[in-house]
CSV table of C-alpha atoms in Angstrom, one decimal:
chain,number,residue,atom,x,y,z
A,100,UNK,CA,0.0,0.0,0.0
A,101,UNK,CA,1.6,3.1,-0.9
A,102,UNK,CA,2.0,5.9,1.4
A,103,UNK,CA,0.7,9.0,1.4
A,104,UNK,CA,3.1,12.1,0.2
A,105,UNK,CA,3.8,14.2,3.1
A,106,UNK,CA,5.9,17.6,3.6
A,107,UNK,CA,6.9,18.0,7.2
A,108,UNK,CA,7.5,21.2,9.8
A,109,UNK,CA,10.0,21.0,11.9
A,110,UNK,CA,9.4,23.3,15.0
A,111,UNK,CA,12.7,24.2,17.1
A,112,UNK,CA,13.5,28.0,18.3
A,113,UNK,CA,9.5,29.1,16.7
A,114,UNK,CA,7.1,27.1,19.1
A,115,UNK,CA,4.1,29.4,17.9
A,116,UNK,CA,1.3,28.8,15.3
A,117,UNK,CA,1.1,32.4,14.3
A,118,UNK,CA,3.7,34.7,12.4
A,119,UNK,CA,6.0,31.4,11.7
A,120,UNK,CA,8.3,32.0,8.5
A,121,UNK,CA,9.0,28.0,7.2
A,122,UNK,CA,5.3,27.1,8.8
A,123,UNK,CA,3.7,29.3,6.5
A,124,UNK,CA,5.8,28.7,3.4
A,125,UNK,CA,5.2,24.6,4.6
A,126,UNK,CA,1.7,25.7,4.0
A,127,UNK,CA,1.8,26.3,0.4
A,128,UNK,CA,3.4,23.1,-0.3
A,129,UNK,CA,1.4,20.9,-2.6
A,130,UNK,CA,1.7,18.4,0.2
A,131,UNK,CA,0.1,18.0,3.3
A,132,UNK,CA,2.2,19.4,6.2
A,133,UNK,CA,3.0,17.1,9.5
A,134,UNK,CA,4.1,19.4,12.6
A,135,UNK,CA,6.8,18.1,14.3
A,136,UNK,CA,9.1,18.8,17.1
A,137,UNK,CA,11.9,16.8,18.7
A,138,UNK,CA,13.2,16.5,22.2
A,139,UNK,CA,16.8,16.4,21.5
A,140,UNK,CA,18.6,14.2,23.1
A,141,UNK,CA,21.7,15.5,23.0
A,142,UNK,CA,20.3,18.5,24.4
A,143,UNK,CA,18.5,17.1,26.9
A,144,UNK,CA,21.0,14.4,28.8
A,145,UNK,CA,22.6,17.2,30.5
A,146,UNK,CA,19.6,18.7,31.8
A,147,UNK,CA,18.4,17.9,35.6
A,148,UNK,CA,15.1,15.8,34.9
A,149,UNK,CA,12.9,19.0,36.9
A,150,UNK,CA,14.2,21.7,34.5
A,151,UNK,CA,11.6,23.9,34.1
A,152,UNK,CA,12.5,25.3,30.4
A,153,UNK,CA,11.9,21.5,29.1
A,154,UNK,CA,8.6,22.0,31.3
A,155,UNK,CA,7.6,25.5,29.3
A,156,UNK,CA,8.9,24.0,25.6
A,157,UNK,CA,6.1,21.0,26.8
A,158,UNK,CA,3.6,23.0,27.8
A,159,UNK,CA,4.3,25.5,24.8
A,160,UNK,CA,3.7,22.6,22.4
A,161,UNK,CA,0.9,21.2,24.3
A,162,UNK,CA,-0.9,24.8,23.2
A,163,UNK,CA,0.0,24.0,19.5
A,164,UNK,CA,-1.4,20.5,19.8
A,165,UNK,CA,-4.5,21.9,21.2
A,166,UNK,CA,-4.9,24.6,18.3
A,167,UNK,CA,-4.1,22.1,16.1
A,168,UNK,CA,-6.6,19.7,17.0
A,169,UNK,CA,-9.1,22.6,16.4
A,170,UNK,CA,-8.1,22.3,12.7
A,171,UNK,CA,-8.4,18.1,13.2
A,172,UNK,CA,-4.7,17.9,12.9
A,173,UNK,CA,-2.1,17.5,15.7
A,174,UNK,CA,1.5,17.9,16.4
A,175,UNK,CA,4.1,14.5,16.1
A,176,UNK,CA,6.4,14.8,19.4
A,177,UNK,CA,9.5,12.4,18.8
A,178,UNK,CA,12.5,12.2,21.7
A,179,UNK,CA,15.8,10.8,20.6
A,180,UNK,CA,19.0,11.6,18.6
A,181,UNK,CA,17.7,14.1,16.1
A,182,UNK,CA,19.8,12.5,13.2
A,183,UNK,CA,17.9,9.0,14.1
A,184,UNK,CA,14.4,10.4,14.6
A,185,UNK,CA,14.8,11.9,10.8
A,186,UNK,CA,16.0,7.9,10.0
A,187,UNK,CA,13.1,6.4,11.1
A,188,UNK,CA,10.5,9.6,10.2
A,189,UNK,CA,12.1,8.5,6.8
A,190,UNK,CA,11.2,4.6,6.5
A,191,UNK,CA,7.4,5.7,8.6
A,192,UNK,CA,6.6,8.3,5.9
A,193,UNK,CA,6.6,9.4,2.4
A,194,UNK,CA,8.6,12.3,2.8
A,195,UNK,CA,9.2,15.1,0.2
A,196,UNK,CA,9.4,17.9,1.4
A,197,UNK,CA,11.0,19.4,4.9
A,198,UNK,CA,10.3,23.0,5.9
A,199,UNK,CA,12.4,25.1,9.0
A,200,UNK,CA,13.7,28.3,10.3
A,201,UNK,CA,17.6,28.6,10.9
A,202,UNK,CA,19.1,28.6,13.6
A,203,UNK,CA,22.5,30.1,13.8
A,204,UNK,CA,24.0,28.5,17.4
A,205,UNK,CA,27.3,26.0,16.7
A,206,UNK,CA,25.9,22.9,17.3
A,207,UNK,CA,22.7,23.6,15.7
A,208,UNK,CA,24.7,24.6,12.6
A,209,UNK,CA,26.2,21.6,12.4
A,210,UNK,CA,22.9,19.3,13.2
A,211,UNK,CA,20.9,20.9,10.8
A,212,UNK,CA,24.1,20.5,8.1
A,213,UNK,CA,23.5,16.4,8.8
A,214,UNK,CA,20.0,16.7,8.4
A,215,UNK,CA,19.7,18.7,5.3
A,216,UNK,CA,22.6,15.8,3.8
A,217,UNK,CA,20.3,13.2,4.7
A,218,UNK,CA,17.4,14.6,3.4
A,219,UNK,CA,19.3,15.2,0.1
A,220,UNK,CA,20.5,11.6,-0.1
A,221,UNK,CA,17.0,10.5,-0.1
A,222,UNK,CA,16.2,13.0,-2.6
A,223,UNK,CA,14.4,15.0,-0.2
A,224,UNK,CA,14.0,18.9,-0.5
A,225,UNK,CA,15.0,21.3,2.6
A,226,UNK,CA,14.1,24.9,2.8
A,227,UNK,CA,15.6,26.9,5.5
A,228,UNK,CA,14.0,30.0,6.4
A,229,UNK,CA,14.5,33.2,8.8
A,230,UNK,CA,12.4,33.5,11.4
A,231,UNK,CA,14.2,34.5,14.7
A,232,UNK,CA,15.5,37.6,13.7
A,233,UNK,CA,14.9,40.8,11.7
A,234,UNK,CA,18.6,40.8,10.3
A,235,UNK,CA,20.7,37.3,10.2
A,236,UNK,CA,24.1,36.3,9.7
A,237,UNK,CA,25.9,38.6,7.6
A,238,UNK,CA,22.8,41.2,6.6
A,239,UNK,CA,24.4,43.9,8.6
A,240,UNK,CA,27.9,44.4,8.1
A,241,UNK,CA,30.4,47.5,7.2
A,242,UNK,CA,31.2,48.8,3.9
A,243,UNK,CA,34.1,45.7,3.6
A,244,UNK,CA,31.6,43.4,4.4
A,245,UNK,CA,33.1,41.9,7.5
A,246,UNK,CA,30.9,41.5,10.5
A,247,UNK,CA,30.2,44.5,12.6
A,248,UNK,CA,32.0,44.0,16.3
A,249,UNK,CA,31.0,47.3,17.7
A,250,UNK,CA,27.2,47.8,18.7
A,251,UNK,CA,26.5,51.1,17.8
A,252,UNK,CA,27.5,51.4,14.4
A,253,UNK,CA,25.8,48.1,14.2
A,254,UNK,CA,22.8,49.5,15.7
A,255,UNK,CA,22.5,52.4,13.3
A,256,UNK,CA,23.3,50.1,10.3
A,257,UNK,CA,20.4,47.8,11.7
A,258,UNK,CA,18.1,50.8,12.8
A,259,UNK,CA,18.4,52.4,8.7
A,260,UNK,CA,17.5,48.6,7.0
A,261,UNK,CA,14.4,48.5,9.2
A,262,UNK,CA,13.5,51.7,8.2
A,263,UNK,CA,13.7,51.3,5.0
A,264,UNK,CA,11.8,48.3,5.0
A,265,UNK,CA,9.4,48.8,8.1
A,266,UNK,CA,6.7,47.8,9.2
A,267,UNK,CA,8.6,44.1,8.7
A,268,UNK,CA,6.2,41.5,6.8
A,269,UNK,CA,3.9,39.1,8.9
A,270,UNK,CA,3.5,35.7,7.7
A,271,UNK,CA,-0.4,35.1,8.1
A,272,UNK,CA,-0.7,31.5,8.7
A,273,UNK,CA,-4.1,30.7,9.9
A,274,UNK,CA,-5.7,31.1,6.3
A,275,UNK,CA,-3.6,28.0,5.4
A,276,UNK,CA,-4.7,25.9,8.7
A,277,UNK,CA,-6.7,23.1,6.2
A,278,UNK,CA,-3.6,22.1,4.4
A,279,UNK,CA,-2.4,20.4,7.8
A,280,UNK,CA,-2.1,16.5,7.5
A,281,UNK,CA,-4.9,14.9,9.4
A,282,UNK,CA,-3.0,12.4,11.6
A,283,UNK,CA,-4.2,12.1,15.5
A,284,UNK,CA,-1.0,11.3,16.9
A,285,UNK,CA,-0.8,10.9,20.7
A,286,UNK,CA,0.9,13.8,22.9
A,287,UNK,CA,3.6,13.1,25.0
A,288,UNK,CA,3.2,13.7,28.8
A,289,UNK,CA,6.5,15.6,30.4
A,290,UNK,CA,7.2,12.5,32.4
A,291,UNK,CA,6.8,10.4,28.9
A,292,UNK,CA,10.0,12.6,27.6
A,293,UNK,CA,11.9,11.6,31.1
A,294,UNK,CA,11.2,14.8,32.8
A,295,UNK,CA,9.1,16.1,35.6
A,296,UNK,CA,7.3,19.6,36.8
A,297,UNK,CA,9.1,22.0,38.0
A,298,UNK,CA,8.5,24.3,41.2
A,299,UNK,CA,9.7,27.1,38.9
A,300,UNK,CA,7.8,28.7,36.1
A,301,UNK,CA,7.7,31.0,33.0
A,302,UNK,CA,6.5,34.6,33.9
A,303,UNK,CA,3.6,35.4,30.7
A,304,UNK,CA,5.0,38.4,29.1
A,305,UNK,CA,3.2,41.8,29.6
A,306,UNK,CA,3.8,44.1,26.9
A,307,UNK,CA,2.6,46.7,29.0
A,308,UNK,CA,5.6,47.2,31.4
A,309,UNK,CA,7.5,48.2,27.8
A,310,UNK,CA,5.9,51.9,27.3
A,311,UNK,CA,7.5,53.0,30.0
A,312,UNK,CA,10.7,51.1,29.7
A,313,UNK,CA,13.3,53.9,29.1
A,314,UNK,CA,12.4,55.0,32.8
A,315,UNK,CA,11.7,51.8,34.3
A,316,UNK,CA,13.9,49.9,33.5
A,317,UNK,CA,16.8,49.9,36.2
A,318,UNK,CA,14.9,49.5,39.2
A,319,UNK,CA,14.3,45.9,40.2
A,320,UNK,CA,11.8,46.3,43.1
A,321,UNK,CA,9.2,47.9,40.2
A,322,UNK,CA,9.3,44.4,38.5
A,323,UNK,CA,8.4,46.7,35.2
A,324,UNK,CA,10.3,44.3,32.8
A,325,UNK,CA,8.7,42.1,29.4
A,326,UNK,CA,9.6,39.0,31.0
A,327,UNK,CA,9.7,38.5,27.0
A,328,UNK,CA,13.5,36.9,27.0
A,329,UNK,CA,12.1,33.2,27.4
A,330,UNK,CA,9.5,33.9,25.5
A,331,UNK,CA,11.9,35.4,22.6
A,332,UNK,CA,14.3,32.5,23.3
A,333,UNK,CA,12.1,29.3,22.6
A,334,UNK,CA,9.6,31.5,19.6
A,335,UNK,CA,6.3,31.9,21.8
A,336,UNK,CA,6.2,35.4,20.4
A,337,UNK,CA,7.0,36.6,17.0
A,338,UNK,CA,10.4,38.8,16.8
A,339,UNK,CA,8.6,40.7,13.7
A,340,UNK,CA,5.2,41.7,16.1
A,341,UNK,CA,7.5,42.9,18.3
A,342,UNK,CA,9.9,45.0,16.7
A,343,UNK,CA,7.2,46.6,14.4
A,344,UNK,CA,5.5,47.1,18.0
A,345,UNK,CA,8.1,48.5,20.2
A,346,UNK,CA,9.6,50.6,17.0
A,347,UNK,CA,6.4,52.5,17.4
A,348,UNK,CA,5.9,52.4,21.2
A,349,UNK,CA,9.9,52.7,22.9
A,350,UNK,CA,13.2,53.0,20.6
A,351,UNK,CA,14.7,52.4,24.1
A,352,UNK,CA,13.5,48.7,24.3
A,353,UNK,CA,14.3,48.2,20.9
A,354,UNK,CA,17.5,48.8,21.1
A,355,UNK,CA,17.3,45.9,23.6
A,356,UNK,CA,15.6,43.5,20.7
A,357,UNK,CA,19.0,44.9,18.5
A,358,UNK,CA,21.3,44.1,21.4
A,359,UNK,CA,19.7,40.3,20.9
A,360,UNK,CA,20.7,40.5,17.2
A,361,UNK,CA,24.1,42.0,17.7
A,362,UNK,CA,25.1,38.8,19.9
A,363,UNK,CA,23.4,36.6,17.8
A,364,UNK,CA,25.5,38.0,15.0
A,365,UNK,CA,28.5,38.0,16.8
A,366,UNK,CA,28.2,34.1,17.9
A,367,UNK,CA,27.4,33.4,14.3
A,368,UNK,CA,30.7,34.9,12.8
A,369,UNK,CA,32.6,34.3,15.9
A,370,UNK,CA,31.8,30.9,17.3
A,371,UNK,CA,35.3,30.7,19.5
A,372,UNK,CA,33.5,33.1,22.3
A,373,UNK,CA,32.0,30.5,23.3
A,374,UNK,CA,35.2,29.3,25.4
A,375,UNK,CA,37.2,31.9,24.5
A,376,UNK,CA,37.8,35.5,25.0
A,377,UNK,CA,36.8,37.2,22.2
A,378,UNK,CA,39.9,39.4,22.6
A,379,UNK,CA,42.5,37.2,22.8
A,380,UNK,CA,44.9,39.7,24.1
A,381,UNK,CA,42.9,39.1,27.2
A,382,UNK,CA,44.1,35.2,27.7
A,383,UNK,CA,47.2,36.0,29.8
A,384,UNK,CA,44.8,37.1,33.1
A,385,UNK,CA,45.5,35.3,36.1
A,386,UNK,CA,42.2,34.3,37.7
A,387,UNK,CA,41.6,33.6,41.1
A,388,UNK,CA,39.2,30.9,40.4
A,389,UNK,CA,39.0,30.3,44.1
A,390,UNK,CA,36.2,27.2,44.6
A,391,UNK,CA,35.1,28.6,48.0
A,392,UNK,CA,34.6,32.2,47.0
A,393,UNK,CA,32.4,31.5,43.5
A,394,UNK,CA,30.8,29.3,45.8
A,395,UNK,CA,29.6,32.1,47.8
A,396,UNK,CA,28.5,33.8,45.3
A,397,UNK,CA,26.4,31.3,43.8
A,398,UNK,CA,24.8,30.7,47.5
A,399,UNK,CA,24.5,34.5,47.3
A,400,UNK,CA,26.2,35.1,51.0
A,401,UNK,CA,28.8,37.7,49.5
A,402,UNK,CA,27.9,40.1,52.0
A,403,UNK,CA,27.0,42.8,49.4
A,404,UNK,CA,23.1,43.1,49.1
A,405,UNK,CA,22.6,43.8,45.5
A,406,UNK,CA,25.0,40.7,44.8
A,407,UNK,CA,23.1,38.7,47.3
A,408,UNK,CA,19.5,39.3,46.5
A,409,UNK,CA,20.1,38.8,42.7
A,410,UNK,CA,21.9,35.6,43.0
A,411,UNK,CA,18.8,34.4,45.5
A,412,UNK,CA,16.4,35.8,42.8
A,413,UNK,CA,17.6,33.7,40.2
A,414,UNK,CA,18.5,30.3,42.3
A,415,UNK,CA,14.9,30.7,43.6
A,416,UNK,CA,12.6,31.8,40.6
A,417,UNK,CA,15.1,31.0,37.5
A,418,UNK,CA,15.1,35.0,36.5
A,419,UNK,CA,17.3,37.9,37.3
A,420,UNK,CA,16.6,41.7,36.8
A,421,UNK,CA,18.9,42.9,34.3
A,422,UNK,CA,20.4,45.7,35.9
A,423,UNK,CA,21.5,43.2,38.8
A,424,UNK,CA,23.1,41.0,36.7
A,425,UNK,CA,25.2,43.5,35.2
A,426,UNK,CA,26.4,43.9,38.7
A,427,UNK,CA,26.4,40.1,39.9
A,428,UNK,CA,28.4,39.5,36.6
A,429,UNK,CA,31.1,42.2,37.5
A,430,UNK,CA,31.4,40.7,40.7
A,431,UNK,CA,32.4,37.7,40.4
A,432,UNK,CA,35.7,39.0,37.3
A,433,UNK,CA,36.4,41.9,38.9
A,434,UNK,CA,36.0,41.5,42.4
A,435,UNK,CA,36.8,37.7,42.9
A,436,UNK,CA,38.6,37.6,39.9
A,437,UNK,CA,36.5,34.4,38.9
A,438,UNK,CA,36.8,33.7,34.7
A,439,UNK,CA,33.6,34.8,33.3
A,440,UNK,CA,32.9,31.0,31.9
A,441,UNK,CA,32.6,29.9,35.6
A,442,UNK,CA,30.0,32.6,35.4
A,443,UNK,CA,28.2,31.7,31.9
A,444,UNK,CA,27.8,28.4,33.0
A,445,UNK,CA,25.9,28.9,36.1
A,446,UNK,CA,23.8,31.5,34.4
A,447,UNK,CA,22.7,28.6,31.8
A,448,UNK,CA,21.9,25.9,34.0
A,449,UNK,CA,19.6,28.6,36.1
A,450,UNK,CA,18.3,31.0,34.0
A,451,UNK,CA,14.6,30.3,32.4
A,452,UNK,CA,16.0,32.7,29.6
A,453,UNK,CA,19.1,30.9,28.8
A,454,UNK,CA,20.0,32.0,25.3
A,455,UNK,CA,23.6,31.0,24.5
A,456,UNK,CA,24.6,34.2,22.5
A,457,UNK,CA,23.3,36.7,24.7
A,458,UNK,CA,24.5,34.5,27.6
A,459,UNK,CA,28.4,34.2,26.3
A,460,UNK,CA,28.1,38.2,24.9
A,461,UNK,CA,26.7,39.8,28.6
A,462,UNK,CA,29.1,37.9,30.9
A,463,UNK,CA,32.6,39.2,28.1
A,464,UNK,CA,31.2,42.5,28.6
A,465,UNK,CA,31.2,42.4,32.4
A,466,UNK,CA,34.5,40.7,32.2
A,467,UNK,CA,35.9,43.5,29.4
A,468,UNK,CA,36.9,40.5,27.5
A,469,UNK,CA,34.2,40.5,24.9
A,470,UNK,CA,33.5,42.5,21.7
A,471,UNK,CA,32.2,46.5,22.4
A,472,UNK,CA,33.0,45.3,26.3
A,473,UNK,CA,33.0,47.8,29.0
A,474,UNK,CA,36.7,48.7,30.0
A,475,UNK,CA,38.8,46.5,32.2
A,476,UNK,CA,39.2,49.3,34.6
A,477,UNK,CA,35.4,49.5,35.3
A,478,UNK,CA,34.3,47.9,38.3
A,479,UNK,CA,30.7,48.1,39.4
A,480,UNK,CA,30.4,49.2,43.4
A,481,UNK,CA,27.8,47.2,44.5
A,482,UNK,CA,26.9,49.3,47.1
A,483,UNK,CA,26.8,52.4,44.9
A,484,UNK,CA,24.9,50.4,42.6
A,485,UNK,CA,22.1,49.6,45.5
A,486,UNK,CA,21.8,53.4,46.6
A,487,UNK,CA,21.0,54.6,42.8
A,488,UNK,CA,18.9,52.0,42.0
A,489,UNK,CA,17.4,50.2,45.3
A,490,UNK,CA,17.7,53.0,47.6
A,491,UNK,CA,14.6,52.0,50.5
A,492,UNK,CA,16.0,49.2,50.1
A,493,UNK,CA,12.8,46.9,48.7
A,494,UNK,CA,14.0,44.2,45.8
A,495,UNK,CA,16.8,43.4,48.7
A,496,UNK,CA,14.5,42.8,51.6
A,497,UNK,CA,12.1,40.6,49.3
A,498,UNK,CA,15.1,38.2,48.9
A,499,UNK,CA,17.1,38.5,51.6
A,500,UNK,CA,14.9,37.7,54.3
A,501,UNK,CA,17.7,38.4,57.2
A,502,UNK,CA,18.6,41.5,55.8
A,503,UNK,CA,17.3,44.0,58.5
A,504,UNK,CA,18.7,41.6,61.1
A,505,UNK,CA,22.5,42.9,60.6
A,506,UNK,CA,23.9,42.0,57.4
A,507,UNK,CA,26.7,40.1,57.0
A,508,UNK,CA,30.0,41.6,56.5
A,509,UNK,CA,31.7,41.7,52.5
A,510,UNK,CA,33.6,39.0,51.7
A,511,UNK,CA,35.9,41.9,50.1
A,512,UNK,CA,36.6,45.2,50.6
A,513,UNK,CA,35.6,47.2,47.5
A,514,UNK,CA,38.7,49.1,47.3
A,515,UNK,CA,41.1,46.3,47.6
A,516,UNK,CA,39.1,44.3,45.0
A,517,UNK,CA,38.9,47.4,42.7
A,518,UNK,CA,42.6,48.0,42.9
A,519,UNK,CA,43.5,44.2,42.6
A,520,UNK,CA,41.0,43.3,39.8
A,521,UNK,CA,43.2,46.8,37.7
A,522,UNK,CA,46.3,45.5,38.7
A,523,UNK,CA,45.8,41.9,37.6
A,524,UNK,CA,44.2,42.6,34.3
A,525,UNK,CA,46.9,45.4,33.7
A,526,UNK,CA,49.5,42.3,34.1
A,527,UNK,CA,47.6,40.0,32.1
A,528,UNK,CA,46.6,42.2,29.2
A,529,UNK,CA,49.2,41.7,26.4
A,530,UNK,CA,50.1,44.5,24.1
């Protein structure tokens, strides 16, 4: 019996129905489209079996599935080793067509590389799309057409495209809904996949807290941020809605959207930042790397408030204001002269955001080892930082419970670790 023809999409960074570049392109195949997403193995066997992100990417496609049933469709949920999922998808289905959107992270690169060669061996079409960004890869660059390492040139470069092109297209997707296979396959429960619910959860964005943004944004204890980064991060929202939004509403908070892109560029063109210092001049510094002090500062017991509460925030909820984790990050370089890695790598097994490029890009910055990074000889006061931005004192008290009782005394004096931190990079910087 001859099976049926069948073009599948292949959801990954774009778990939305609406707005979805290779979705709606999958949509005007002359096939009928299967859904698909797959819990990646490789992904997922370093992942504790409670983290809450896998928790949101289920629940996220467990809204798809619903929608999609709606239509009398529903979404195929596979777990394994992508490379043998698309094997056996191969031998189950007729397949002739395979529609997704890019991703431009290392290993992804190189996954979707495998994939696209296997589809071509069976004499399968690919068609890779952008959808998590306004600008990709090498869109924005200078006159010599090497990538832009600096963010405000890049900015204005990115900020004169848009306008010349803006409002950015939509892709309109729900006229298309009937050209969905009609399979019933069954949905996956999270402890199915090998995972469990976690205590922690993804805060719905709220679009509202953006109009203000320019004035808002720097105090933690207004909690008058998005809370769009995971949402951005696993494709819940659409990048184009929100730019052609916040272009209109707050240049200040698109600039933040630009910041995303300049990173995402960045990782793209420059993959070695991911263990290395982007300035390589910068390899000579001597860390500390004391075990007993990062320690500390992962406990959040540093003796410094602002440090404190922000590193309690995020052990406890999974988030982290951002103007706190400019400071937490400077910290722990500067102050403790811990390597900014030791850093990174906390920050992605915590935070509910977790977004490699922005991830690797913030924490070179703080440590001034990074492209368009803040100077070496710019150290955050954490306790100057708490009077201008926390002065009654209320994000610290909501998360440092003992904090009227007597705090704790630094772990370091300021001064000392100001003067140490200049000294050491001084030495270690080569010329």
């Amino acid at each position: 019996m001859n099976k049926p023809e069948v073009a599948f999409f292949w959801y990954r960074r774009d778990l939305r129905l609406e707005d979805n570049v290779a979705l709606f392109y999958a949509l005007e195949s002359e096939y009928l489209v299967i859904p698909l997403f797959i819990f990646d193995e490789v992904i997922l066997d370093g992942l504790p079996k409670n983290d809450a992100r896998v928790g949101f990417i289920h629940d996220s496609l467990s809204n798809i599935n619903q929608k999609l049933q709606e239509f009398g469709s529903s979404l195929l949920v596979k777990k394994g080793i992508t490379h043998a999922v698309w094997q056996a998808l191969l031998k189950e289905f007729n397949v002739k067509e395979v529609f997704f959107n890019k991703d431009y992270e290392p290993y992804a690169i190189q996954r979707d590389l495998a994939i696209c060669e296997l589809l071509e061996a069976n004499n399968i079409s690919s068609f890779l799309y952008k959808d998590q960004v306004i600008f990709e890869e090498l869109e924005i660059t200078k006159a010599d057409g090497l990538p832009y390492t600096v963010y405000t040139p890049y900015k204005n470069k990115w900020l004169e495209k848009y306008q010349s092109m803006s409002p950015i297209q939509e892709f309109d997707t729900t006229s298309k809904v009937h050209n969905f296979h009609k399979y019933n396959f069954v949905f996956p429960t999270l402890n199915q996949i090998g995972f469990e619910e976690s205590s922690l959860k993804v805060i719905p964005h709220n679009l509202k807290n953006v109009v203000n943004y320019h004035e808002t944004r720097d105090f933690p204890a207004l909690d008058s941020t998005s809370h769009l980064s995971p949402h951005l991060r696993f494709g819940t929202v659409s990048i184009r809605k929100l730019v052609n939004w916040a272009a209109n509403k707050n240049q200040v908070f698109l600039s933040e959207l630009i910041w995303r892109e300049f990173f995402m560029q960045i990782l793209f063109s420059f993959p070695k930042v991911v263990t290395h210092n982007f300035k390589s001049a910068y390899d000579g510094i001597q860390w500390r790397n004391n075990e007993e002090d990062f320690k500390r500062w992962c406990s959040g017991t540093t003796g410094y408030p602002m440090v404190d509460a922000g590193m309690r925030e995020l052990n406890e909820t999974g988030y982290m204001h951002n103007r706190v984790r400019m400071v937490v990050a400077s910290f722990l370089c500067k102050h403790l002269l811990i390597n900014w890695q030791w850093g990174e790598a906390y920050f992605a097994e915590k935070l509910l955001d977790f977004d490699l490029s922005a991830n690797v890009g913030n924490w070179q910055w703080a440590a001034g080892t990074g492209c368009d990074a803040a100077p070496y000889f710019r150290v955050f006061n954490p306790e100057i930082q708490l009077k201008k931005f926390d002065d009654k004192g209320i994000y610290i008290r909501k998360w440092i419970n003992e904090f009227d009782l007597g705090y704790g005394n630094p772990m370091v004096e300021h001064a000392f670790a100001r003067d140490r931190a200049i000294a050491t990079y001084k030495a270690g910087i080569s010329k």
